[in-house]
Amino acid sequence: MRDVAVFSGSAHPDLAREVCTHLGVPLSPTRISRFANDCLGVQLQANCRERDVFLVQPLVRPVQEHLVELLLMCDAARGASAGRITVVMPHYSYARSDKKDAPRISIGGRLVADLLVAAGASRVLAMTLHSPQVHGFFSVPVDHLNALRELAAHFRQYDLTHTTVVSPDLGNAKEAAAFARLIGARVAAGAKQRFAEDRVSISSVIGDVGGRDVIVLDDEIAKGSTVLELLGLLRASGVRSVRVACTHGLFAAGALKRLSEQPDVLEIVCTNTVPVPADGEGTDKLRVLSIAPALAEAVRRIHNGESVSALFEQS
C-alpha cells in the first residue's frame, strides 16, 4: 500500500506489527523517551509528509502514560505535515466514563475525545466501545468495529444446539442478541445493579438458561466481579456448562486466576485488543483471538475510501 505510514506507541506493539503484516507494509519506528523532569517525548522516525498516517495505541495500563504518548504522536504527525491522521484505538478505556451519574464528576470519555482531536486526530478507528453514545463524543469521523465475527467463528466449533448467550446486564443485551443471531443461539440477560467499581448485584436472569450451555458475553472483563456474581445465579438455575467471552480481556487484580479457578467455567475467550496479562500463561482455559486482520482490513478500506460498515454486512 503506497503512502501509508503505520506507527505504534508502547501500549501494544505486537498488535501493530501483526496489523502491518496483514497490510503488507512495514511498521514505522517510533522513538519514545523520557526527559529528566519526567516528561515524555515522541519522535516519529519515518516520513509523514502528505501521507495517510495510522497511529496504533490502545489505552491500557498505565493508561495516562499511553494516552499522553498517543497525544504526542498525533501532534508529531500533524507537525510533520501528515495528510491525514487516524488514531487506531482498539481499546478506549475512558469510554466507561460516559455519563454524569453523580454530582461534580467529569465525563472523561468526552474530554479525552476532545483532547485527541485537539492534538490532531482526523478520524478514529475503535473496537467495541463501552456504550454507543461514546461514538458521539468525537467531533471527527469514527469507524466503530466489533469482534462478534471473530468470537462467533471460534464458538461455531462446538455443538450450539442447546446454547444460550447471556449478557451480564441489559446494557450489553443488544450486542449479546447480535452475537446469538450469528451462532444461532438463544439470548438472555442479567438484571444488574452496580454499587461500586467492584461490587455488583444481579437479582435475576431474564431468559431461558436451565439445562443449557451458556456463553457469558461482555464487552470487557476487568476485575471480573460481574461475571462471578452472574455465575452464582447461573449455577442456581441449573445450567449445563459455562463459557466466558469478551472483546477486551483486561483481567485486572487477578481476575483471570479467579475465573479460571471456577470448575464449571470451561473456557475464557477474549481478543488481543489489549496485551494478554502475565498470568494468562498460567491457565489452559484462556483463548486469545486476533482482531489484527479486521483492523488491517478497516485500515485498508479507510485508506482507499471504501465502506467500513460493509465489513459487517458480509457477516
C-alpha positions as a printed NumPy array, in Angstrom:
array([[  0.   ,   0.   ,   0.   ],
       [  1.541,   3.309,  -1.099],
       [  1.555,   6.467,   1.004],
       [  0.561,   4.687,   4.215],
       [  2.605,   5.035,   7.4  ],
       [  1.739,   2.993,  10.488],
       [  3.265,   3.855,  13.867],
       [  2.815,   2.259,  17.276],
       [  3.125,   3.577,  20.784],
       [  4.42 ,   1.372,  23.59 ],
       [  0.998,   0.039,  24.667],
       [  0.7  ,  -2.916,  22.251],
       [  3.406,  -3.02 ,  19.559],
       [  2.79 ,  -6.732,  18.887],
       [ -0.716,  -5.933,  17.634],
       [  0.607,  -3.091,  15.466],
       [  3.195,  -5.403,  13.902],
       [  0.516,  -8.015,  13.179],
       [ -1.718,  -5.391,  11.548],
       [  1.199,  -4.291,   9.362],
       [  1.876,  -7.903,   8.357],
       [ -1.709,  -8.22 ,   7.09 ],
       [ -1.441,  -4.873,   5.301],
       [  1.892,  -5.727,   3.729],
       [  3.559,  -2.542,   4.975],
       [  6.404,  -2.062,   7.468],
       [  5.747,  -0.773,  10.968],
       [  7.44 ,   2.627,  11.011],
       [  9.678,   3.225,  14.029],
       [  8.676,   5.455,  16.927],
       [ 11.132,   6.832,  19.466],
       [  9.65 ,   7.409,  22.916],
       [ 11.904,   8.995,  25.507],
       [ 11.608,  10.468,  28.97 ],
       [ 13.291,  13.699,  29.98 ],
       [ 14.946,  14.31 ,  33.343],
       [ 11.847,  16.179,  34.527],
       [  9.715,  13.036,  33.791],
       [  8.075,  14.474,  30.672],
       [  7.585,  12.15 ,  27.707],
       [  8.972,  12.89 ,  24.278],
       [  7.909,  11.273,  20.991],
       [  9.595,  11.223,  17.598],
       [  8.04 ,   9.521,  14.557],
       [ 11.084,   8.19 ,  12.714],
       [  9.658,   7.942,   9.198],
       [  8.421,  10.456,   6.65 ],
       [  4.833,  11.61 ,   7.261],
       [  4.519,  14.457,   4.763],
       [  1.181,  14.205,   2.92 ],
       [  0.945,  10.518,   3.883],
       [ -2.016,   8.641,   5.366],
       [ -0.772,   8.122,   8.942],
       [ -2.227,   5.482,  11.293],
       [ -1.284,   5.554,  14.991],
       [ -1.951,   2.268,  16.84 ],
       [ -2.37 ,   2.635,  20.599],
       [ -4.954,   1.02 ,  22.91 ],
       [ -5.416,   2.86 ,  26.202],
       [ -4.279,   0.219,  28.693],
       [ -2.285,   0.312,  31.927],
       [ -0.628,   2.664,  32.59 ],
       [ -3.498,   4.442,  30.852],
       [ -2.365,   8.01 ,  31.446],
       [  1.165,   7.31 ,  30.127],
       [ -0.214,   5.69 ,  26.999],
       [ -2.732,   8.497,  26.496],
       [ -0.013,  11.159,  26.633],
       [  2.102,   9.089,  24.219],
       [ -0.825,   8.996,  21.81 ],
       [ -1.456,  12.745,  22.092],
       [  2.229,  13.443,  21.417],
       [  2.197,  11.056,  18.436],
       [ -0.799,  12.916,  16.977],
       [  0.935,  16.245,  17.486],
       [  4.17 ,  14.949,  15.945],
       [  2.321,  13.66 ,  12.865],
       [  0.467,  16.953,  12.469],
       [  3.712,  18.905,  12.801],
       [  5.265,  16.631,  10.159],
       [  2.544,  17.635,   7.65 ],
       [  0.714,  14.296,   7.605],
       [ -2.056,  14.236,   5.013],
       [ -4.475,  12.557,   7.443],
       [ -4.056,  11.157,  10.966],
       [ -6.16 ,   8.166,  12.022],
       [ -5.978,   7.024,  15.63 ],
       [ -6.351,   3.231,  15.758],
       [ -7.546,   2.728,  19.327],
       [ -8.57 ,  -0.922,  19.852],
       [ -9.473,  -0.231,  23.485],
       [-10.777,   3.142,  24.698],
       [-10.681,   2.781,  28.484],
       [-12.17 ,   6.22 ,  29.108],
       [-15.339,   5.088,  27.335],
       [-16.556,   3.863,  30.736],
       [-16.738,   7.5  ,  31.839],
       [-19.7  ,   8.197,  29.576],
       [-22.342,   9.826,  31.769],
       [-22.825,  12.142,  34.723],
       [-24.248,   9.73 ,  37.297],
       [-23.038,  11.655,  40.361],
       [-22.597,  15.355,  41.207],
       [-19.432,  17.217,  40.173],
       [-17.771,  14.49 ,  38.108],
       [-16.055,  14.706,  34.754],
       [-17.326,  12.893,  31.677],
       [-13.864,  11.609,  30.852],
       [-14.895,   9.839,  27.652],
       [-15.859,  13.149,  26.051],
       [-12.889,  15.087,  27.455],
       [-10.302,  12.599,  26.127],
       [-12.077,  12.564,  22.751],
       [-11.708,  16.353,  22.607],
       [ -8.02 ,  16.063,  23.552],
       [ -7.322,  13.616,  20.718],
       [ -8.98 ,  15.895,  18.175],
       [ -7.159,  18.942,  19.563],
       [ -3.859,  17.036,  19.219],
       [ -4.502,  16.465,  15.525],
       [ -6.553,  13.291,  15.054],
       [ -8.509,  13.413,  11.784],
       [-10.522,  10.255,  12.464],
       [-10.688,   7.34 ,  14.917],
       [-10.844,   3.581,  14.398],
       [-12.156,   1.901,  17.561],
       [-13.217,  -1.569,  18.636],
       [-16.259,  -2.351,  20.835],
       [-16.787,   0.91 ,  22.687],
       [-18.284,   0.51 ,  26.16 ],
       [-21.532,   2.23 ,  25.179],
       [-22.992,   3.513,  21.883],
       [-23.126,   7.174,  22.941],
       [-19.309,   7.336,  23.197],
       [-19.217,   7.33 ,  19.379],
       [-20.875,  10.752,  19.504],
       [-18.254,  12.23 ,  21.842],
       [-15.855,  12.621,  18.897],
       [-16.15 ,  15.6  ,  16.556],
       [-14.289,  13.676,  13.829],
       [-15.43 ,  10.532,  11.963],
       [-15.328,   7.305,  13.987],
       [-15.257,   3.817,  12.478],
       [-16.538,   1.514,  15.201],
       [-15.712,  -2.174,  14.772],
       [-16.755,  -5.139,  16.891],
       [-15.278,  -8.589,  17.421],
       [-18.523, -10.566,  17.141],
       [-17.472, -12.273,  13.89 ],
       [-14.183, -13.445,  15.389],
       [-15.915, -14.704,  18.531],
       [-18.652, -16.415,  16.504],
       [-16.088, -18.182,  14.296],
       [-14.461, -19.59 ,  17.43 ],
       [-17.658, -20.84 ,  19.062],
       [-19.025, -22.46 ,  15.898],
       [-16.611, -25.355,  16.516],
       [-18.915, -26.501,  19.329],
       [-22.377, -28.057,  19.298],
       [-24.577, -24.995,  19.801],
       [-27.927, -26.794,  19.714],
       [-28.684, -26.057,  23.37 ],
       [-26.765, -22.783,  23.738],
       [-27.904, -19.517,  25.274],
       [-25.839, -16.325,  25.098],
       [-26.129, -14.415,  28.378],
       [-25.377, -10.708,  28.749],
       [-24.462,  -9.808,  32.347],
       [-26.619,  -6.672,  32.118],
       [-29.304,  -5.124,  29.955],
       [-26.862,  -2.514,  28.599],
       [-24.962,  -5.182,  26.662],
       [-28.084,  -7.135,  25.655],
       [-28.157,  -5.731,  22.115],
       [-24.613,  -6.976,  21.441],
       [-25.469, -10.331,  23.008],
       [-28.542, -10.633,  20.79 ],
       [-26.483,  -9.853,  17.681],
       [-23.92 , -12.473,  18.696],
       [-26.662, -15.017,  19.389],
       [-28.038, -14.475,  15.875],
       [-24.592, -15.105,  14.391],
       [-24.297, -18.504,  16.073],
       [-27.992, -19.467,  16.02 ],
       [-28.446, -19.415,  19.795],
       [-30.966, -18.04 ,  22.253],
       [-30.268, -14.941,  24.319],
       [-30.75 , -13.965,  27.973],
       [-29.635, -11.069,  30.174],
       [-28.943, -10.36 ,  33.817],
       [-30.664,  -7.612,  35.784],
       [-27.576,  -5.889,  37.223],
       [-27.135,  -3.031,  39.641],
       [-23.661,  -1.626,  40.34 ],
       [-22.931,  -0.203,  43.799],
       [-19.19 ,   0.388,  43.446],
       [-16.372,  -0.28 ,  40.99 ],
       [-16.019,  -3.864,  42.244],
       [-19.422,  -4.533,  43.863],
       [-22.427,  -5.511,  41.774],
       [-25.722,  -7.257,  42.352],
       [-27.547,  -9.318,  39.738],
       [-31.047, -10.04 ,  41.006],
       [-32.198, -12.352,  38.22 ],
       [-31.515, -13.692,  34.745],
       [-34.147, -12.839,  32.156],
       [-34.399, -15.716,  29.702],
       [-34.148, -19.498,  29.477],
       [-30.857, -20.881,  30.843],
       [-31.847, -24.006,  32.803],
       [-30.199, -27.156,  31.434],
       [-28.48 , -25.192,  28.656],
       [-24.906, -24.475,  27.567],
       [-24.236, -20.841,  28.381],
       [-21.85 , -18.339,  26.788],
       [-21.477, -15.272,  29.02 ],
       [-20.679, -12.339,  26.717],
       [-19.456,  -8.92 ,  27.875],
       [-17.59 ,  -6.088,  26.181],
       [-14.736,  -6.199,  28.691],
       [-13.696,  -8.042,  31.821],
       [-11.644,  -6.048,  34.317],
       [-11.909,  -7.326,  37.89 ],
       [-14.413,  -9.999,  36.907],
       [-16.842,  -9.188,  39.729],
       [-19.845,  -9.043,  37.382],
       [-19.106, -12.438,  35.803],
       [-18.507, -14.074,  39.192],
       [-21.802, -12.677,  40.501],
       [-23.596, -13.957,  37.396],
       [-22.058, -17.423,  37.755],
       [-23.825, -17.872,  41.103],
       [-27.218, -17.241,  39.512],
       [-26.44 , -19.487,  36.551],
       [-25.475, -22.353,  38.86 ],
       [-28.71 , -21.901,  40.801],
       [-30.604, -22.038,  37.501],
       [-29.044, -25.4  ,  36.627],
       [-27.027, -24.541,  33.539],
       [-25.203, -27.427,  31.864],
       [-21.918, -25.649,  31.032],
       [-20.427, -22.154,  31.057],
       [-18.016, -20.41 ,  28.723],
       [-16.988, -16.768,  29.149],
       [-16.263, -14.409,  26.247],
       [-15.348, -10.748,  25.901],
       [-13.638,  -8.393,  23.461],
       [-11.281,  -6.68 ,  25.908],
       [ -9.592,  -9.125,  28.304],
       [ -8.159,  -6.663,  30.826],
       [ -8.216,  -9.194,  33.691],
       [ -7.052,  -6.787,  36.392],
       [ -6.288,  -7.664,  40.016],
       [ -6.077, -11.422,  39.473],
       [ -9.422, -11.694,  37.675],
       [ -8.159, -14.296,  35.202],
       [ -6.962, -16.557,  38.015],
       [-10.283, -16.254,  39.862],
       [-12.302, -17.053,  36.754],
       [-10.028, -19.949,  35.785],
       [-10.472, -21.473,  39.227],
       [-14.232, -21.771,  38.73 ],
       [-14.67 , -25.51 ,  37.978],
       [-17.77 , -25.018,  35.803],
       [-16.086, -22.416,  33.546],
       [-14.809, -24.48 ,  30.621],
       [-13.207, -21.674,  28.633],
       [-12.383, -17.96 ,  28.759],
       [-12.225, -16.299,  25.321],
       [-11.016, -12.776,  24.542],
       [ -9.328, -10.922,  21.69 ],
       [ -5.934,  -9.256,  21.51 ],
       [ -7.201,  -5.665,  21.576],
       [ -5.083,  -5.401,  24.736],
       [ -1.942,  -7.33 ,  25.724],
       [ -2.564, -10.653,  27.459],
       [ -1.848, -10.248,  31.191],
       [  1.219, -12.004,  32.596],
       [ -0.868, -14.583,  34.477],
       [ -2.547, -15.599,  31.198],
       [  0.209, -18.111,  30.589],
       [ -0.74 , -19.913,  33.794],
       [ -4.132, -21.168,  32.656],
       [ -5.124, -23.552,  29.878],
       [ -8.656, -22.129,  29.821],
       [ -7.71 , -18.857,  28.105],
       [ -8.153, -18.5  ,  24.331],
       [ -6.963, -15.268,  22.673],
       [ -8.347, -14.462,  19.211],
       [ -6.646, -11.998,  16.875],
       [ -8.509,  -8.941,  15.627],
       [ -5.48 ,  -7.811,  13.59 ],
       [ -6.994,  -8.99 ,  10.258],
       [-10.161,  -6.959,  10.934],
       [ -8.185,  -3.854,  11.897],
       [ -5.945,  -4.242,   8.858],
       [ -8.919,  -4.557,   6.505],
       [-10.531,  -1.485,   8.096],
       [ -7.282,   0.474,   7.665],
       [ -7.102,  -0.608,   4.016],
       [-10.7  ,   0.479,   3.417],
       [-10.199,   3.829,   5.144],
       [ -7.106,   4.489,   3.044],
       [ -8.883,   3.534,  -0.203],
       [-12.082,   5.422,   0.619],
       [-14.184,   2.254,   0.8  ],
       [-17.041,   1.395,   3.151],
       [-16.018,   0.043,   6.559],
       [-19.591,  -0.813,   7.558],
       [-19.699,  -3.225,   4.629],
       [-17.415,  -5.473,   6.671],
       [-20.363,  -6.283,   8.936],
       [-22.87 ,  -6.614,   6.106],
       [-20.745,  -9.54 ,   4.862],
       [-21.16 , -11.386,   8.195]])
